[in-house]
Amino acid sequence: MVNTTIKTTKSQEVFAAAQNLMPGGVSSPVRAFKSVGGQPIVFDRVKGAYIWDVDGNQYIDYVGTWGPAICGHAHPEVIAALHEALEKGTSFGAPSVLENVLAEMVIDAVPSIEMVRFVNSGTEACMGVLRLMRAFTNRDKIIKFEGCYHGHADAFLVKAGSGVATLGLPDSPGVPKSSTSTTLTAPFNDLEAVKALFEENRNEIAGVILEPVVGNAGFIAPDAGFLEGLRELTHEYGALLVFDEVMTGFRIAYGGAQEKFGVTPDLTTLGKVIGGGLPVGAYGGRRDIMSMVAPAGPVYQAGTLSGNPLAMTAGIKTLELLQKPGSYEYLDRITKKLADGLLQVAKETGHAACGGQISAMFGLFFTSGPVHNYEDAKKSDTAKFGRFHRGMLERGVYLAPSQFEAGFTSLAHTEEDIQQTLVVARDVMSSL
Ligand SMILES: *Cc1c(COP(=O)(O)O)cnc(C)c1O
């Protein structure tokens, strides 16, 4: 039956040693499990839908290295392609055919993208797109939404105030007020708030950037008409619409949320899946806007490792695998089974919960909901989520260590994995 006795001695030793070596013992904050309590497990290896920790425990994984592993970890075809590419060298710092291949695939897939620039991370993609938005419109202000994450660049590190749309204050020490004074925020799914900001800042707003389906405040879908409304408002006020599809690109659908919802932004950022597990980001969009990027135009942006041949190779192979007929139908089917199943289990075990799923992205909030924005999401019982997370982990299911992160499935997850996960979830929720 369900394994409840897991030993994590080695994980604890490694993580304890890491505390002295790296801030918080990690290379990225959420990995430290601060918001769920308890110790993180230390990974040894990953394959398909599974991960193994340094103590030899196996887990079903719903983090997928935060999104890239949509074909499953260490897919044999991706690994084989990487071996071949490796023999030709690890970095060129010069043009390569691989960049053309991935660029063409991205341009063919993503409706808004006519030209693309490769970078090394989602953060970098969002930084590049921000400069471009401002340069193209000759305006400085931007609108972002509460709870949406666009990487850690200064201008995006703004948590909104209460429910009211307001001028942003920095979210972290070290971010000067001057860097965020041009960042306006609105609640997600609130077109009126966006319209009000446009009215108050006429001819000053370069554009609106958003996660078209939110993943960084937990899973929050756009209300019917929200994305369309933003498209209309940005047109009306001469501003650009930017979809940050670093998470949703090639996950919500092959062409991203813009394909799924039929709303085409002016610019798009990508990352995660297009690197197939290697470090990649990209931004792209209308040819007239992208033509402003150096050296075609005056907007500077560069990168020593950008377009890295290994990263391009992993990205190309991953997209090829996703092109196989039925990929997205499969992802949607198993993920729906999981998301519906979790809600059903919560209901039967007496927990207020809401959540949902689109394609291979899902979420579960411990609140009765509905959740339309970050304020709603924050009503969740995060202490309960922490206990749920720990219980699942101890029984071999690895969930994102925060109530405010989306979950991810992959082509490697089987019906049996989902079934097993629901059995475990019932066990855990019964004792929460
Ligand atoms: C992950 C993410 C980023 C940042 O990407 P990194 O590669 O972590 O820098 C930006 N935007 C969204 C929507 C993301 O999910």
Coordinates of C-alpha atoms and ligand atoms in Angstrom, one line a residue:
M1 CA 0.0 0.0 0.0
V2 CA 1.0 3.6 0.5
N3 CA 4.5 4.1 1.8
T4 CA 4.5 6.3 4.9
T5 CA 7.9 5.6 6.3
I6 CA 10.5 7.5 4.4
K7 CA 14.0 8.1 5.5
T8 CA 15.6 11.4 4.5
T9 CA 18.7 11.4 6.6
K10 CA 21.1 12.1 3.6
S11 CA 18.8 14.9 2.3
Q12 CA 19.0 16.5 5.8
E13 CA 22.8 16.3 5.9
V14 CA 23.3 17.8 2.4
F15 CA 20.8 20.6 3.1
A16 CA 22.4 21.4 6.5
A17 CA 25.8 21.7 4.8
A18 CA 24.3 23.8 2.1
Q19 CA 23.1 26.4 4.7
N20 CA 26.7 27.5 5.2
L21 CA 27.6 27.6 1.5
M22 CA 24.6 29.3 -0.1
P23 CA 22.0 31.8 1.2
G24 CA 19.2 29.6 2.6
G25 CA 21.1 26.6 1.3
V26 CA 19.6 27.0 -2.2
S27 CA 20.1 28.5 -5.6
S28 CA 16.5 29.8 -5.8
P29 CA 14.3 30.7 -2.8
V30 CA 11.2 28.5 -3.2
R31 CA 13.3 25.3 -3.2
A32 CA 14.0 25.8 0.6
F33 CA 10.4 24.9 1.5
K34 CA 9.9 27.9 3.7
S35 CA 6.3 28.3 2.9
V36 CA 5.3 24.7 3.6
G37 CA 7.7 24.1 6.5
G38 CA 10.0 21.1 7.0
Q39 CA 13.1 20.2 5.1
P40 CA 13.4 20.0 1.3
I41 CA 14.5 16.7 -0.2
V42 CA 17.8 16.8 -2.1
F43 CA 17.5 15.3 -5.6
D44 CA 19.8 12.7 -7.0
R45 CA 18.3 12.0 -10.4
V46 CA 15.1 12.4 -12.5
K47 CA 13.5 10.3 -15.2
G48 CA 10.1 10.4 -16.8
A49 CA 7.5 11.3 -14.2
Y50 CA 9.7 10.4 -11.3
I51 CA 12.4 11.8 -9.1
W52 CA 14.8 10.1 -6.7
D53 CA 16.3 11.7 -3.7
V54 CA 19.8 11.1 -2.3
D55 CA 18.3 8.6 0.2
G56 CA 16.9 6.5 -2.7
N57 CA 13.2 7.4 -2.2
Q58 CA 11.1 7.7 -5.4
Y59 CA 8.5 10.3 -5.9
I60 CA 5.8 11.1 -8.5
D61 CA 6.8 14.6 -9.6
Y62 CA 4.3 17.4 -10.3
V63 CA 6.9 20.2 -10.5
G64 CA 8.7 19.1 -13.6
T65 CA 11.7 21.3 -12.8
W66 CA 9.1 24.2 -12.7
G67 CA 7.7 23.5 -16.1
P68 CA 10.4 22.5 -18.6
A69 CA 9.9 18.7 -18.2
I70 CA 6.7 18.5 -20.2
C71 CA 7.9 15.4 -22.1
G72 CA 9.0 13.9 -18.8
H73 CA 12.4 14.2 -17.3
A74 CA 15.5 13.1 -19.2
H75 CA 13.5 12.0 -22.2
P76 CA 15.7 9.4 -24.1
E77 CA 15.4 11.3 -27.4
V78 CA 16.3 14.6 -25.8
I79 CA 19.3 13.0 -24.0
A80 CA 20.4 11.3 -27.3
A81 CA 20.2 14.6 -29.2
L82 CA 22.2 16.3 -26.4
H83 CA 24.9 13.7 -26.6
E84 CA 25.3 14.3 -30.3
A85 CA 25.3 18.0 -29.8
L86 CA 27.8 17.8 -27.0
E87 CA 30.4 16.3 -29.3
K88 CA 30.3 19.4 -31.4
G89 CA 31.1 21.7 -28.4
T90 CA 29.2 23.3 -25.5
S91 CA 29.1 26.9 -26.6
F92 CA 29.7 28.8 -29.9
G93 CA 29.2 32.5 -29.2
A94 CA 28.5 32.7 -32.9
P95 CA 25.6 32.0 -35.3
S96 CA 24.5 28.4 -35.6
V97 CA 21.9 26.5 -37.7
L98 CA 20.3 25.3 -34.5
E99 CA 19.1 28.8 -33.7
N100 CA 17.4 29.1 -37.1
V101 CA 15.7 25.8 -36.5
L102 CA 14.3 26.6 -33.1
A103 CA 13.4 30.2 -34.2
E104 CA 11.4 28.8 -37.1
M105 CA 9.6 26.3 -34.8
V106 CA 8.7 29.1 -32.3
I107 CA 7.6 31.5 -35.1
D108 CA 5.4 28.8 -36.7
A109 CA 3.8 27.9 -33.4
V110 CA 3.2 31.1 -31.5
P111 CA 0.7 33.4 -33.3
S112 CA 2.2 36.7 -32.2
I113 CA 5.8 35.9 -33.0
E114 CA 7.2 37.0 -36.3
M115 CA 10.8 37.3 -35.1
V116 CA 12.4 36.1 -31.9
R117 CA 15.5 36.8 -29.8
F118 CA 16.9 34.0 -27.6
V119 CA 18.2 34.7 -24.1
N120 CA 19.1 32.5 -21.1
S121 CA 16.1 32.7 -18.8
G122 CA 12.6 33.9 -18.4
T123 CA 13.8 36.8 -16.3
E124 CA 16.1 37.9 -19.1
A125 CA 13.3 37.6 -21.6
C126 CA 11.0 39.8 -19.5
M127 CA 13.8 42.4 -19.0
G128 CA 14.4 42.5 -22.7
V129 CA 10.7 42.9 -23.5
L130 CA 10.3 45.7 -21.0
R131 CA 13.0 47.8 -22.6
L132 CA 11.6 47.1 -26.0
M133 CA 8.0 48.1 -25.0
R134 CA 9.3 51.4 -23.7
A135 CA 11.5 52.1 -26.7
F136 CA 8.8 51.3 -29.2
T137 CA 6.1 53.4 -27.6
N138 CA 8.4 56.1 -26.2
R139 CA 6.5 55.7 -22.9
D140 CA 7.9 54.6 -19.5
K141 CA 4.9 53.2 -17.5
I142 CA 3.7 49.7 -17.6
I143 CA 0.8 47.8 -16.1
K144 CA 1.2 44.4 -14.4
F145 CA -1.1 42.4 -12.3
E146 CA -1.0 41.5 -8.6
G147 CA 0.4 38.0 -8.1
C148 CA 1.9 37.8 -11.7
Y149 CA 5.6 37.0 -11.8
H150 CA 7.8 38.2 -14.6
G151 CA 11.2 37.3 -13.2
H152 CA 13.3 39.2 -10.7
A153 CA 14.2 42.4 -12.6
D154 CA 13.7 45.5 -10.4
A155 CA 10.7 46.9 -12.4
F156 CA 8.6 43.8 -12.0
L157 CA 9.2 43.3 -8.2
V158 CA 6.1 45.0 -7.1
K159 CA 3.5 43.5 -4.9
A160 CA 0.3 45.4 -5.2
G161 CA -1.3 47.2 -2.3
S162 CA -4.8 46.2 -1.2
G163 CA -7.4 45.4 -3.8
V164 CA -7.1 48.9 -5.2
A165 CA -5.0 49.5 -8.2
T166 CA -2.1 51.6 -7.0
L167 CA 1.4 52.9 -7.8
G168 CA 3.8 50.2 -7.0
L169 CA 6.2 50.1 -4.1
P170 CA 9.3 47.9 -4.3
D171 CA 8.8 44.3 -3.1
S172 CA 12.4 43.8 -2.0
P173 CA 15.2 45.8 -0.3
G174 CA 17.7 46.9 -2.9
V175 CA 15.0 47.9 -5.5
P176 CA 15.0 51.7 -5.7
K177 CA 11.6 53.4 -5.7
S178 CA 12.6 55.0 -9.0
S179 CA 12.7 51.5 -10.6
T180 CA 9.1 50.7 -9.7
S181 CA 7.5 54.1 -9.8
T182 CA 6.6 53.4 -13.4
T183 CA 5.1 50.0 -12.6
L184 CA 1.3 50.2 -12.1
T185 CA -0.6 47.3 -10.8
A186 CA -4.2 46.0 -11.1
P187 CA -6.0 42.9 -9.8
F188 CA -6.0 40.1 -12.3
N189 CA -9.4 39.7 -14.2
D190 CA -10.3 43.4 -13.4
L191 CA -10.7 45.3 -16.7
E192 CA -12.2 48.3 -15.0
A193 CA -9.1 48.8 -12.9
V194 CA -7.0 48.6 -16.1
K195 CA -9.2 51.1 -17.8
A196 CA -8.9 53.5 -14.9
L197 CA -5.1 53.3 -15.0
F198 CA -5.1 54.1 -18.7
E199 CA -7.4 57.1 -18.0
E200 CA -5.3 58.4 -15.2
N201 CA -2.1 58.0 -17.2
R202 CA -3.0 59.0 -20.7
N203 CA -0.3 58.6 -23.3
E204 CA 2.1 57.4 -20.6
I205 CA 1.6 53.7 -20.6
A206 CA 3.9 51.6 -22.8
G207 CA 1.9 48.4 -22.3
V208 CA 0.3 45.7 -20.3
I209 CA 2.2 42.6 -19.3
L210 CA 0.6 39.5 -17.8
E211 CA 0.6 35.8 -17.4
P212 CA -2.4 35.0 -19.6
V213 CA -3.1 32.0 -17.3
V214 CA -1.6 32.8 -13.9
G215 CA 0.7 30.2 -12.5
N216 CA 2.8 32.2 -10.0
A217 CA -0.1 32.9 -7.6
G218 CA -1.4 29.4 -7.8
F219 CA -3.4 28.4 -10.9
I220 CA -5.8 31.2 -11.9
A221 CA -7.5 31.1 -15.3
P222 CA -8.6 34.3 -17.1
D223 CA -12.3 35.1 -16.9
A224 CA -14.2 35.0 -20.2
G225 CA -13.5 38.2 -22.1
F226 CA -10.6 39.4 -19.9
L227 CA -7.8 38.8 -22.5
E228 CA -10.0 40.1 -25.3
G229 CA -10.8 43.2 -23.1
L230 CA -7.1 43.8 -22.6
R231 CA -6.5 43.5 -26.3
E232 CA -9.1 46.2 -26.9
L233 CA -8.0 48.5 -24.2
T234 CA -4.3 48.4 -25.3
H235 CA -5.4 49.2 -28.9
E236 CA -7.6 52.0 -27.7
Y237 CA -4.8 53.7 -25.6
G238 CA -2.0 53.0 -28.1
A239 CA -0.2 50.6 -25.7
L240 CA 1.3 47.2 -26.3
L241 CA 0.0 43.9 -25.0
V242 CA 2.6 41.5 -23.8
F243 CA 1.8 37.9 -22.8
D244 CA 4.4 36.4 -20.5
E245 CA 4.2 32.8 -21.7
V246 CA 7.3 31.7 -20.0
M247 CA 5.2 29.1 -18.1
T248 CA 2.2 28.7 -20.5
G249 CA 4.1 28.6 -23.8
F250 CA 3.9 25.2 -25.3
R251 CA 2.1 24.0 -22.2
I252 CA -1.4 25.4 -22.3
A253 CA -1.3 24.5 -26.0
Y254 CA 1.4 24.1 -28.6
G255 CA 1.0 27.8 -29.5
G256 CA 0.5 28.8 -25.8
A257 CA -2.4 30.6 -24.2
Q258 CA -2.6 33.0 -27.2
E259 CA -3.5 30.0 -29.4
K260 CA -5.8 28.5 -26.8
F261 CA -7.8 31.7 -26.2
G262 CA -7.5 33.2 -29.7
V263 CA -6.1 36.5 -28.5
T264 CA -2.9 37.7 -30.1
P265 CA -0.6 40.0 -28.1
D266 CA 2.0 42.3 -29.7
L267 CA 4.9 40.7 -27.9
T268 CA 5.5 37.4 -26.1
T269 CA 8.1 36.0 -23.6
L270 CA 9.0 32.4 -23.5
G271 CA 11.2 30.1 -21.4
K272 CA 10.9 26.9 -19.5
V273 CA 9.5 24.4 -22.1
I274 CA 11.4 25.9 -25.1
G275 CA 14.7 25.0 -23.3
G276 CA 13.7 21.4 -22.7
G277 CA 15.4 21.5 -19.3
L278 CA 18.4 23.6 -20.3
P279 CA 18.6 27.4 -19.6
V280 CA 16.7 29.3 -22.3
G281 CA 14.4 32.2 -22.6
A282 CA 13.1 34.1 -25.6
Y283 CA 11.1 37.1 -26.5
G284 CA 9.4 37.8 -29.8
G285 CA 6.5 39.4 -31.5
R286 CA 5.6 41.8 -34.3
R287 CA 8.4 42.2 -36.9
D288 CA 8.2 46.0 -36.7
I289 CA 8.7 46.0 -33.0
M290 CA 11.4 43.2 -33.0
S291 CA 13.3 45.1 -35.7
M292 CA 14.2 47.7 -33.0
V293 CA 16.3 45.1 -31.2
A294 CA 20.1 45.5 -31.7
P295 CA 21.9 45.1 -34.0
A296 CA 18.9 45.5 -36.4
G297 CA 17.8 48.5 -34.3
P298 CA 19.0 50.7 -31.4
V299 CA 17.5 48.8 -28.4
Y300 CA 20.5 47.1 -26.8
Q301 CA 20.3 43.5 -25.4
A302 CA 23.0 40.8 -25.6
G303 CA 24.2 37.5 -24.1
T304 CA 27.4 35.5 -24.1
L305 CA 25.7 32.2 -23.9
S306 CA 22.5 33.2 -25.7
G307 CA 21.4 30.7 -28.4
N308 CA 23.6 28.1 -26.7
P309 CA 23.8 25.0 -28.9
L310 CA 22.9 22.5 -26.2
A311 CA 19.9 24.5 -25.1
M312 CA 18.7 25.0 -28.6
T313 CA 19.1 21.2 -29.2
A314 CA 17.1 20.3 -26.1
G315 CA 14.4 22.8 -27.1
I316 CA 14.1 21.6 -30.7
K317 CA 13.8 18.0 -29.6
T318 CA 11.2 18.8 -26.9
L319 CA 9.1 20.7 -29.4
E320 CA 9.3 17.9 -31.9
L321 CA 8.1 15.4 -29.3
L322 CA 5.2 17.7 -28.4
Q323 CA 4.2 17.9 -32.1
K324 CA 3.2 14.2 -32.1
P325 CA -0.5 13.9 -32.7
G326 CA -2.5 13.6 -29.5
S327 CA 0.1 15.1 -27.1
Y328 CA -2.1 17.9 -25.8
E329 CA -5.2 15.7 -25.7
Y330 CA -3.3 13.3 -23.5
L331 CA -2.0 16.0 -21.3
D332 CA -5.4 17.5 -20.9
R333 CA -7.1 14.2 -20.2
I334 CA -4.7 13.0 -17.4
T335 CA -4.5 16.5 -15.9
K336 CA -8.2 16.9 -15.8
K337 CA -8.5 13.5 -14.1
L338 CA -6.0 14.7 -11.5
A339 CA -7.5 18.1 -10.9
D340 CA -11.1 16.8 -10.7
G341 CA -10.0 13.9 -8.6
L342 CA -8.2 16.2 -6.0
L343 CA -11.4 18.4 -5.8
Q344 CA -13.5 15.3 -5.3
V345 CA -11.2 13.9 -2.6
A346 CA -11.2 17.3 -0.8
K347 CA -15.0 17.4 -0.9
E348 CA -15.4 13.8 0.4
T349 CA -12.9 14.4 3.2
G350 CA -14.6 17.7 4.2
H351 CA -12.1 20.3 3.1
A352 CA -13.1 23.6 1.4
A353 CA -11.2 23.7 -1.9
C354 CA -11.3 25.0 -5.4
G355 CA -9.0 24.6 -8.4
G356 CA -8.8 23.7 -12.0
Q357 CA -6.7 22.9 -14.9
I358 CA -5.9 23.7 -18.5
S359 CA -3.9 21.3 -20.5
A360 CA -0.9 20.3 -18.4
M361 CA -1.2 23.0 -15.8
F362 CA -3.3 22.6 -12.6
G363 CA -4.0 24.0 -9.2
L364 CA -5.7 23.4 -5.9
F365 CA -6.5 26.1 -3.3
F366 CA -7.6 25.3 0.2
T367 CA -10.4 27.9 0.1
S368 CA -14.0 27.6 -1.1
G369 CA -13.3 30.1 -3.9
P370 CA -13.9 31.0 -6.6
V371 CA -10.4 32.4 -7.1
H372 CA -10.3 35.2 -9.8
N373 CA -7.2 37.0 -8.5
Y374 CA -4.4 37.0 -6.0
E375 CA -6.6 38.5 -3.2
D376 CA -8.9 35.6 -3.6
A377 CA -6.0 33.1 -3.6
K378 CA -4.6 34.6 -0.4
K379 CA -7.8 33.5 1.4
S380 CA -6.4 29.9 1.2
D381 CA -5.5 28.0 4.3
T382 CA -1.8 27.9 3.8
A383 CA -1.1 26.1 7.0
K384 CA -3.4 23.3 5.8
F385 CA -1.6 23.3 2.4
G386 CA 1.7 22.9 4.3
R387 CA 0.4 19.8 6.1
F388 CA -1.0 18.5 2.8
H389 CA 2.3 19.1 1.1
R390 CA 4.3 17.3 3.8
G391 CA 1.9 14.4 3.9
M392 CA 2.0 13.9 0.1
L393 CA 5.8 14.1 0.2
E394 CA 6.1 11.5 2.9
R395 CA 4.0 9.2 0.8
G396 CA 5.9 9.7 -2.4
V397 CA 4.3 12.6 -4.2
Y398 CA 6.3 15.7 -4.9
L399 CA 4.2 18.8 -5.2
A400 CA 5.4 22.4 -5.6
P401 CA 6.3 23.6 -2.1
S402 CA 3.9 26.6 -2.0
Q403 CA 0.1 27.1 -2.1
F404 CA 0.8 29.8 -4.7
E405 CA 2.5 27.7 -7.4
A406 CA 0.8 25.8 -10.2
G407 CA 1.3 22.1 -10.7
F408 CA 2.6 20.5 -13.9
T409 CA 2.0 17.1 -15.5
S410 CA 4.0 15.6 -18.4
L411 CA 3.6 13.2 -21.3
A412 CA 5.4 10.7 -19.0
H413 CA 2.7 10.7 -16.3
T414 CA 0.5 7.6 -16.7
E415 CA -3.1 7.0 -15.7
E416 CA -1.7 4.8 -12.9
D417 CA 0.5 7.6 -11.6
I418 CA -2.6 9.8 -11.4
Q419 CA -4.6 7.1 -9.8
Q420 CA -1.9 6.5 -7.2
T421 CA -1.6 10.2 -6.5
L422 CA -5.4 10.4 -5.8
V423 CA -5.2 7.4 -3.5
V424 CA -2.4 9.1 -1.6
A425 CA -4.3 12.4 -1.5
R426 CA -7.3 10.7 0.0
D427 CA -5.1 9.2 2.7
V428 CA -3.5 12.5 3.4
M429 CA -6.6 14.7 3.3
S430 CA -8.4 12.3 5.6
S431 CA -5.9 13.1 8.3
L432 CA -5.4 16.8 7.8
Ligands
LIG1 C1 9.4 31.2 -14.4 C2 8.8 32.4 -14.9 C3 9.6 33.6 -15.2 C4 11.1 33.6 -14.9 O1 11.8 32.7 -15.6 P1 13.3 32.3 -15.0 O2 13.8 31.4 -16.1 O3 13.0 31.6 -13.7 O4 14.1 33.5 -14.9 C5 9.0 34.7 -15.8 N1 7.7 34.7 -16.0 C6 6.9 33.6 -15.7 C7 5.4 33.7 -16.1 C8 7.4 32.5 -15.2 O5 6.6 31.4 -14.9

